[in-house]
GROMACS .gro file of C-alpha atoms in nm:
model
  313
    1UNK     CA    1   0.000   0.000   0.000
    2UNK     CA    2   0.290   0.203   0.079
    3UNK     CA    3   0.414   0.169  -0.263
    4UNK     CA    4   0.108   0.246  -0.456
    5UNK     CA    5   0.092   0.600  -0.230
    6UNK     CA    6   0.465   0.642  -0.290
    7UNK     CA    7   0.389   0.613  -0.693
    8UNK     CA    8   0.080   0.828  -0.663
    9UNK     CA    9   0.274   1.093  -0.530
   10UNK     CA   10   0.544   1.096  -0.734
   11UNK     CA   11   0.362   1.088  -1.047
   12UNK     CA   12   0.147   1.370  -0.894
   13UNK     CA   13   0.438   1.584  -0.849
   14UNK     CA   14   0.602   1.473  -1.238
   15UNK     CA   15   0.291   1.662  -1.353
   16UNK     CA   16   0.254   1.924  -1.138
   17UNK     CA   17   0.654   1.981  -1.263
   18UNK     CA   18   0.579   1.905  -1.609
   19UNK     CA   19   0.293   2.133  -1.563
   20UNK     CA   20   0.531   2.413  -1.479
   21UNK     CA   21   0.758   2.362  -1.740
   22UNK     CA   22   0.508   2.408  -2.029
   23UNK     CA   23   0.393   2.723  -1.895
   24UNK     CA   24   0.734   2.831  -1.829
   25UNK     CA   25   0.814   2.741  -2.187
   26UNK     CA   26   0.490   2.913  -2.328
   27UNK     CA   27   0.596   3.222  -2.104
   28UNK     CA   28   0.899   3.226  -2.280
   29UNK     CA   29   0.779   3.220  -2.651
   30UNK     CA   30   0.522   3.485  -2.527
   31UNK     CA   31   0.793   3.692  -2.395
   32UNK     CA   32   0.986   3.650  -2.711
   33UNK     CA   33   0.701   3.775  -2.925
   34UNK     CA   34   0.628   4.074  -2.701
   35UNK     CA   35   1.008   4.175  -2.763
   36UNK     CA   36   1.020   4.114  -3.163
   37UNK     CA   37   0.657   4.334  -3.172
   38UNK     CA   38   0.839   4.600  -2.950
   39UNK     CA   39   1.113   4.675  -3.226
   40UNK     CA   40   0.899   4.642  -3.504
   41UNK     CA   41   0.913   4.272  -3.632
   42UNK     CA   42   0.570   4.203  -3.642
   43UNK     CA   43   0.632   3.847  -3.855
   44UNK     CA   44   0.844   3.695  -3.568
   45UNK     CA   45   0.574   3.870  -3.264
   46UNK     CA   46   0.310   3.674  -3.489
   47UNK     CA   47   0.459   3.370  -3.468
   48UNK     CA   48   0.559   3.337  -3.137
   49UNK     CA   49   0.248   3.473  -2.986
   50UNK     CA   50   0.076   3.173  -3.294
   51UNK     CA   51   0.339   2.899  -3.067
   52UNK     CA   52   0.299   3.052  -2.738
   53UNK     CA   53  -0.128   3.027  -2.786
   54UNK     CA   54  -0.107   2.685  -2.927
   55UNK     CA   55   0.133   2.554  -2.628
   56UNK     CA   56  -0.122   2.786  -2.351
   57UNK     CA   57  -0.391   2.572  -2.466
   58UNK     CA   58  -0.269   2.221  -2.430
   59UNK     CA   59  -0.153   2.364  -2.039
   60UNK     CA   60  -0.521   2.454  -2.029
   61UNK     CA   61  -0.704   2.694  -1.742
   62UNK     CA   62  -0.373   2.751  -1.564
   63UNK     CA   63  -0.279   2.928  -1.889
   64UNK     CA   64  -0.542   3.104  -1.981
   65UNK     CA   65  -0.443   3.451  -1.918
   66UNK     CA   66  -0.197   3.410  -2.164
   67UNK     CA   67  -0.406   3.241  -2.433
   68UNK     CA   68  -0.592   3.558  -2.364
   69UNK     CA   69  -0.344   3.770  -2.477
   70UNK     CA   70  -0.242   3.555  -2.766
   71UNK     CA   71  -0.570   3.534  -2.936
   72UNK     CA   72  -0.579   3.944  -2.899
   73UNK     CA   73  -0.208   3.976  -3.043
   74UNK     CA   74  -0.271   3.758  -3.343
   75UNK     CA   75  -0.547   3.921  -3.522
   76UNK     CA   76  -0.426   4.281  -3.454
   77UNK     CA   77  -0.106   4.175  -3.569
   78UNK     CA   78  -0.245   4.041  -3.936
   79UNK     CA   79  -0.449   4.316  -3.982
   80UNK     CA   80  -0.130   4.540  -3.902
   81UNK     CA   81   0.068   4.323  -4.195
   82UNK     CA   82  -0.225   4.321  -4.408
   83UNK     CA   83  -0.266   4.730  -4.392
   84UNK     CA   84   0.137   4.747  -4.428
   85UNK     CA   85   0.095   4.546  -4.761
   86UNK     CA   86  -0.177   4.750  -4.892
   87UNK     CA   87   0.047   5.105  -4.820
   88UNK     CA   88   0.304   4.922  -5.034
   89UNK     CA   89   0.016   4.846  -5.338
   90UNK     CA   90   0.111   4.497  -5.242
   91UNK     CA   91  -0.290   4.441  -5.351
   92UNK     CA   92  -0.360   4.087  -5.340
   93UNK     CA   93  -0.165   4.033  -5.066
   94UNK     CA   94  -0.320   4.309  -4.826
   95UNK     CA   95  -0.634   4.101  -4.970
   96UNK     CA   96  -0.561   3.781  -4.870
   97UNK     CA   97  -0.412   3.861  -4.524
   98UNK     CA   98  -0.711   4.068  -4.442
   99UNK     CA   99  -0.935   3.837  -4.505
  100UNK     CA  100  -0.739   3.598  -4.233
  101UNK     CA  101  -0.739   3.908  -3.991
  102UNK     CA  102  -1.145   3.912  -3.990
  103UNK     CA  103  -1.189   3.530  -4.018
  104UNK     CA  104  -0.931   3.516  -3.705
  105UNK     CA  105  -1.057   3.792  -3.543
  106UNK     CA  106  -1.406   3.685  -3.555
  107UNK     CA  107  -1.304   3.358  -3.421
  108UNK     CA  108  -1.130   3.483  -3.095
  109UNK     CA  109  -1.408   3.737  -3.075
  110UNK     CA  110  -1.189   4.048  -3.142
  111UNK     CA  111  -1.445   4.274  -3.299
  112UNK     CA  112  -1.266   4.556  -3.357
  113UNK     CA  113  -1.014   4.414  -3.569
  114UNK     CA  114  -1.295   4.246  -3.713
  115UNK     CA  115  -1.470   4.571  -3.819
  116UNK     CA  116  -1.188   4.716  -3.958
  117UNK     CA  117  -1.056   4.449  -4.170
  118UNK     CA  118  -1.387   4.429  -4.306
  119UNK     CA  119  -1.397   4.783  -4.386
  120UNK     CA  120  -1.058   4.801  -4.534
  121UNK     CA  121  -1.115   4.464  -4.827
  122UNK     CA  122  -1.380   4.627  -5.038
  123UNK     CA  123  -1.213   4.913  -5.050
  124UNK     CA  124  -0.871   4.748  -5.194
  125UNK     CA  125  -1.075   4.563  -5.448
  126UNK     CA  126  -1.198   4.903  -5.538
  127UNK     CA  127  -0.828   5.013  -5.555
  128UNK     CA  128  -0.741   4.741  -5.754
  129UNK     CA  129  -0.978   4.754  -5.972
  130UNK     CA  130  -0.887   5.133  -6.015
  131UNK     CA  131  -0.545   5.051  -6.140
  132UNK     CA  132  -0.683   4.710  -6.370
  133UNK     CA  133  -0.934   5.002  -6.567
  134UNK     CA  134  -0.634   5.241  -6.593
  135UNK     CA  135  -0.402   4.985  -6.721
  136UNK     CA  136  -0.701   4.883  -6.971
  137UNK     CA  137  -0.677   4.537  -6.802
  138UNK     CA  138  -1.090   4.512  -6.808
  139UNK     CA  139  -1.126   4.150  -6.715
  140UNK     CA  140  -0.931   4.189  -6.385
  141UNK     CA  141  -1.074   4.505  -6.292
  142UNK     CA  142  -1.446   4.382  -6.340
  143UNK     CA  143  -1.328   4.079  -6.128
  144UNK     CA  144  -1.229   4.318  -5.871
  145UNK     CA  145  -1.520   4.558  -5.897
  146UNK     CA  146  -1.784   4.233  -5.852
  147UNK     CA  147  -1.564   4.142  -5.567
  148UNK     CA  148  -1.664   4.512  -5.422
  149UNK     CA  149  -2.065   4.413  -5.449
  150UNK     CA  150  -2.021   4.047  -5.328
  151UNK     CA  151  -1.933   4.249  -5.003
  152UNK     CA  152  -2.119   4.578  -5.041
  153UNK     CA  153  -2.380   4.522  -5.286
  154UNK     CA  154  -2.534   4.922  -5.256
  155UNK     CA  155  -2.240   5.009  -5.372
  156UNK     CA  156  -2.313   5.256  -5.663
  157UNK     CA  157  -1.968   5.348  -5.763
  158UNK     CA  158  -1.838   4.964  -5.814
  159UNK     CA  159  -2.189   4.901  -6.018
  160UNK     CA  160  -2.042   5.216  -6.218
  161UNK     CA  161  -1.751   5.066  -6.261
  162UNK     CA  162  -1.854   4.686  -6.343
  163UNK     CA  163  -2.098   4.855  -6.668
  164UNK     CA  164  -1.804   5.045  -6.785
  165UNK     CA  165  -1.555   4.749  -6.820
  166UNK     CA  166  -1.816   4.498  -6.911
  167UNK     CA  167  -1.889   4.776  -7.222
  168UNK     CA  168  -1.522   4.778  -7.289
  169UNK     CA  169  -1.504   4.366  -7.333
  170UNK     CA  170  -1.857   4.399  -7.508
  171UNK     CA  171  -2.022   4.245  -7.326
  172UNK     CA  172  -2.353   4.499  -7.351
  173UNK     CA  173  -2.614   4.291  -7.144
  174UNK     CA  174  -2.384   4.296  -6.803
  175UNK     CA  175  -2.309   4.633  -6.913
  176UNK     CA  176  -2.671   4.778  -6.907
  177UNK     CA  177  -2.790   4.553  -6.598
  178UNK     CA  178  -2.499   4.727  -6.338
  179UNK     CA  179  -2.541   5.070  -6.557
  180UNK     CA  180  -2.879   5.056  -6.435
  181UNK     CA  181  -2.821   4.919  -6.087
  182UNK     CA  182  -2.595   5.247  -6.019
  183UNK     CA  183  -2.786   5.488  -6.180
  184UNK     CA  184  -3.088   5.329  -5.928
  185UNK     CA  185  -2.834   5.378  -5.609
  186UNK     CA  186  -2.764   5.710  -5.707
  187UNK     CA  187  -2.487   5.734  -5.976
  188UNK     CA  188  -2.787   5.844  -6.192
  189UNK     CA  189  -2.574   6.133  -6.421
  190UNK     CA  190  -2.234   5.885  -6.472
  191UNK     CA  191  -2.457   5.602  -6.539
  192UNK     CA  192  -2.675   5.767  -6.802
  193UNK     CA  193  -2.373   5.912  -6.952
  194UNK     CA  194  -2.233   5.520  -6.977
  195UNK     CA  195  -2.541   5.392  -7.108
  196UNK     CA  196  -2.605   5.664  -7.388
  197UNK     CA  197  -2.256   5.631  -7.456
  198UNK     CA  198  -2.300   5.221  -7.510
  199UNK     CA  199  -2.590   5.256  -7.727
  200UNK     CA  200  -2.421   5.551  -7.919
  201UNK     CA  201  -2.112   5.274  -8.045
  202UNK     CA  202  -2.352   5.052  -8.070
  203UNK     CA  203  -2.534   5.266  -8.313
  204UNK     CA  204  -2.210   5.328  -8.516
  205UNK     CA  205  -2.119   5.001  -8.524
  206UNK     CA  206  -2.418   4.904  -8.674
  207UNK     CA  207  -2.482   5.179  -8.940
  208UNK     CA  208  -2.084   5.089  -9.071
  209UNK     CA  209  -2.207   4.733  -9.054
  210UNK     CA  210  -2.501   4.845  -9.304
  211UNK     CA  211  -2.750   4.703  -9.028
  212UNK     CA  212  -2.960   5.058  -9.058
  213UNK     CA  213  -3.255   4.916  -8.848
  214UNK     CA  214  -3.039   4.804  -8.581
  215UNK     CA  215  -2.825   5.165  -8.640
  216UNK     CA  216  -3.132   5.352  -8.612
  217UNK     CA  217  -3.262   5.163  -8.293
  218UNK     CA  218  -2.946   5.200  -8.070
  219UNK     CA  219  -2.943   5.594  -8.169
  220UNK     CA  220  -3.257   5.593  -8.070
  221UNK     CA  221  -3.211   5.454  -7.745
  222UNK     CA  222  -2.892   5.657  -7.702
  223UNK     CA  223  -3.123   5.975  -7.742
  224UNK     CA  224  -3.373   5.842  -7.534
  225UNK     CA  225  -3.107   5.868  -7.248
  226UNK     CA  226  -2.918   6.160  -7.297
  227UNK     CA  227  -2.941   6.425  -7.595
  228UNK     CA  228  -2.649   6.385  -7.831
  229UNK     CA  229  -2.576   6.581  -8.198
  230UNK     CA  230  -2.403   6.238  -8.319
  231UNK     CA  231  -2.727   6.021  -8.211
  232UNK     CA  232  -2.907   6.214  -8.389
  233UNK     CA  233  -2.670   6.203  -8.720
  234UNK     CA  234  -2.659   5.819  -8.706
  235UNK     CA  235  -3.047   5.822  -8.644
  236UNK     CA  236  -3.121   6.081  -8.926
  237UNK     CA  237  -2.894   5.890  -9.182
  238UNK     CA  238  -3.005   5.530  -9.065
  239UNK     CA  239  -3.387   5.603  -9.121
  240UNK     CA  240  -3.242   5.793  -9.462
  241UNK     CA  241  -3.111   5.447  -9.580
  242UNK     CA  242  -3.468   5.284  -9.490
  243UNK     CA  243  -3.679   5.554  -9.599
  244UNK     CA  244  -3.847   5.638  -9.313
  245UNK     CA  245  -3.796   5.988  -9.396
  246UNK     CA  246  -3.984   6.197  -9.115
  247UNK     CA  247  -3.738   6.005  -8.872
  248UNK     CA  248  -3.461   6.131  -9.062
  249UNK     CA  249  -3.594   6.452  -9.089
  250UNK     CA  250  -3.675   6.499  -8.764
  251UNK     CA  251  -3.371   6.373  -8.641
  252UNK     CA  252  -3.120   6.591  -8.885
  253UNK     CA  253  -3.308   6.965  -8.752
  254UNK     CA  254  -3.229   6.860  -8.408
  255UNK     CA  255  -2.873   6.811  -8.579
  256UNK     CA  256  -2.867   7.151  -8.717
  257UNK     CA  257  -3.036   7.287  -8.446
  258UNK     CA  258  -2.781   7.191  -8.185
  259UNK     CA  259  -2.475   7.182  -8.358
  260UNK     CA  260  -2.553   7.493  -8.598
  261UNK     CA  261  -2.168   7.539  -8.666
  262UNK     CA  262  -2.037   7.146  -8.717
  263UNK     CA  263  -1.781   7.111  -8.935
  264UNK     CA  264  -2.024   6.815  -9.131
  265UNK     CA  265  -2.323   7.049  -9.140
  266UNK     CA  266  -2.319   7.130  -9.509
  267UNK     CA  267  -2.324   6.670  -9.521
  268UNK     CA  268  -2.642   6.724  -9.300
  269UNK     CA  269  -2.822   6.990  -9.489
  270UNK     CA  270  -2.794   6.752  -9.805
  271UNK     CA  271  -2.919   6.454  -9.649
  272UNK     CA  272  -3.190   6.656  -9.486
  273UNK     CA  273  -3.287   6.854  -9.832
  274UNK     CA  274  -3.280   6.426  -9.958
  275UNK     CA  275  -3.536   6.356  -9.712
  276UNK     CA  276  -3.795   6.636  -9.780
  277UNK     CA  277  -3.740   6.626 -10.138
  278UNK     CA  278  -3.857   6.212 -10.118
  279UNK     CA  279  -4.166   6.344  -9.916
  280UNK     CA  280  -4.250   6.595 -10.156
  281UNK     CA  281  -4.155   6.878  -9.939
  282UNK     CA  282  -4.037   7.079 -10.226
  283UNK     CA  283  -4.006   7.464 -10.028
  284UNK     CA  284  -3.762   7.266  -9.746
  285UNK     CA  285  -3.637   7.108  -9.966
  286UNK     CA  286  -3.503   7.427 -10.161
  287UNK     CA  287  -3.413   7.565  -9.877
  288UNK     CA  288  -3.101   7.291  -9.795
  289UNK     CA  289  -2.988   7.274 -10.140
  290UNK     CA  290  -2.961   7.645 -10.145
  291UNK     CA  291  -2.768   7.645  -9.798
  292UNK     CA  292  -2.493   7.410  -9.979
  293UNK     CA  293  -2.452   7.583 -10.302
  294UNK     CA  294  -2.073   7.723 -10.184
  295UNK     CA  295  -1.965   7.388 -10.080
  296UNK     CA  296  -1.775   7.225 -10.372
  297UNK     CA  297  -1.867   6.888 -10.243
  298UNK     CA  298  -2.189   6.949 -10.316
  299UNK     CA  299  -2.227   7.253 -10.565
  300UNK     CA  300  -2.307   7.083 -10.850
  301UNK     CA  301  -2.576   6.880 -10.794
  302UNK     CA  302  -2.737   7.155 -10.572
  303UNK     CA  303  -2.725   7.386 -10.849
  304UNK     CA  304  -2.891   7.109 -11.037
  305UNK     CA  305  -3.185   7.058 -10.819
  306UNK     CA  306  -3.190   7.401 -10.711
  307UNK     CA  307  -3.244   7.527 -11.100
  308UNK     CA  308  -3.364   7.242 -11.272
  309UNK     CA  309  -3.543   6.961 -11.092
  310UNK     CA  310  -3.714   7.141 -10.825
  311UNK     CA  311  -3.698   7.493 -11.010
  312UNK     CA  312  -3.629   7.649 -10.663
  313UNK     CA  313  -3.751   8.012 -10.603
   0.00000   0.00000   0.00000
């Protein structure tokens, strides 16, 4: 009996001094991080506070002050290397290491860190995507920018953003859907701008194409958005080419009468004096022809309907 009390006791007392050991071992690793993070070597601080925490909890309650500490250190101390990254437009790094800050921090319950980190992704995507549209790398920066609304989808200005490099890879339908989602949260004047734009080189596209119905629909749509002297030049000559000449009409005054001093206006006034002469509009008619009779381009055959065909006044 005296044996088995004997053993007890001394295996009692190898734990208890085991037991001490670990926590001064864990104390020491702790102590090493706090030095390394108090001249500035926040890599080595993270990793010892990482191997002091992961030795505090196999001690267990005895060392719980110090796991304590730890699990405050270690996100605070990512999110510190993740902003450090991102002031060096070390991008996808800052990314990646902020995104273990939060996930860390919201795992030890540090919800300051938390917030910030948070905060601080979307708007690196943003800043990435920034530099991807200036570098006229459009498939990055709309894989930034949707990164931007997976997190904050009210955000107007990455909507903005996504139309105008999905309209610079063409691809029109993604284009129009986030034109119109910013315009709805409040980037109304940029987004209208993008969308009349879009439908204005669509327009072109089409009437070099020869497609004047398709020409004539996206100027249409462009002018439906936002007022524009060329809209109304591809719209006038589109609906010249199909004969629907009170489009074109219509469409080449509001030519003239905002753009009274373009450099193509004597080109206008012909196609315009084309259109009222098909509709039997002989006085309007007369009256473009005569406007181009200095222009050598088209002198001679607006003498010729001016004094013989139409017999102009």
């Amino acid at each position: 009996m005296k044996k088995i009390l004997t053993l007890i006791t001394i295996t009692a007392l190898s734990a208890i001094s085991l037991s001490a050991q670990d926590m001064e071992s864990a104390t020491t690793v702790y102590n090493e991080g706090a030095t390394a993070l108090n001249s500035g070597d926040k890599i080595t601080a993270l990793e010892c506070f990482k191997e002091a925490l992961s030795q505090a909890e196999m001690i267990g309650p005895e060392a719980e002050e110090l796991a304590y500490n730890c699990r405050t250190y270690i996100p605070t101390l990512i999110n510190a290397i993740g902003k450090e990254l991102a002031s060096e437009n070390k991008l996808d790094s800052a990314i990646i290491v902020l995104n273990e800050a939060a996930a860390v921090a919201e795992e030890y319950g540090i919800e300051d860190v938390l917030v910030e980190a948070q905060a601080l992704i979307p708007q690196l995507y943003m800043q990435q995507g920034n530099l991807y549209l200036n570098q006229k790398d459009f498939d990055k920066a709309f894989i930034s920018y949707n990164e931007v609304v997976k997190i904050n989808p009210n955000d107007a200005v990455a909507y903005l953003r996504i139309g105008q490099t999905a309209r610079r890879t063409g691809d029109i339908e993604t284009a129009l859907t986030a034109l119109n989602k910013a315009a709805e949260l409040g980037q109304g004047n940029a987004a209208n701008k993008e969308i009349a734009a879009l439908y204005l080189s669509e327009a072109n596209n089409r009437l070099k194409a020869k497609d004047y119905a398709a020409a004539l629909d996206y100027a249409q749509k462009s002018q439906a958005v936002l007022s524009n002297p060329t809209a109304m030049q591809i719209a006038g000559t589109a609906a010249l080419q199909t004969k629907n000449y009170s489009t074109a009409i219509e469409n080449f005054e509001g030519f003239i009468a905002a753009s009274p001093n373009a450099r193509n206006i004597d080109q206008i006034r012909y196609q315009l004096a084309t259109a009222y002469e098909a509709t039997g509009d002989k006085t309007n008619a007369c009256v473009n022809y005569k406007a181009i009779l200095n222009n050598p381009q088209f002198a001679e055959y607006a003498k010729h309907k001016v004094n013989v065909e139409l017999k102009c006044q």
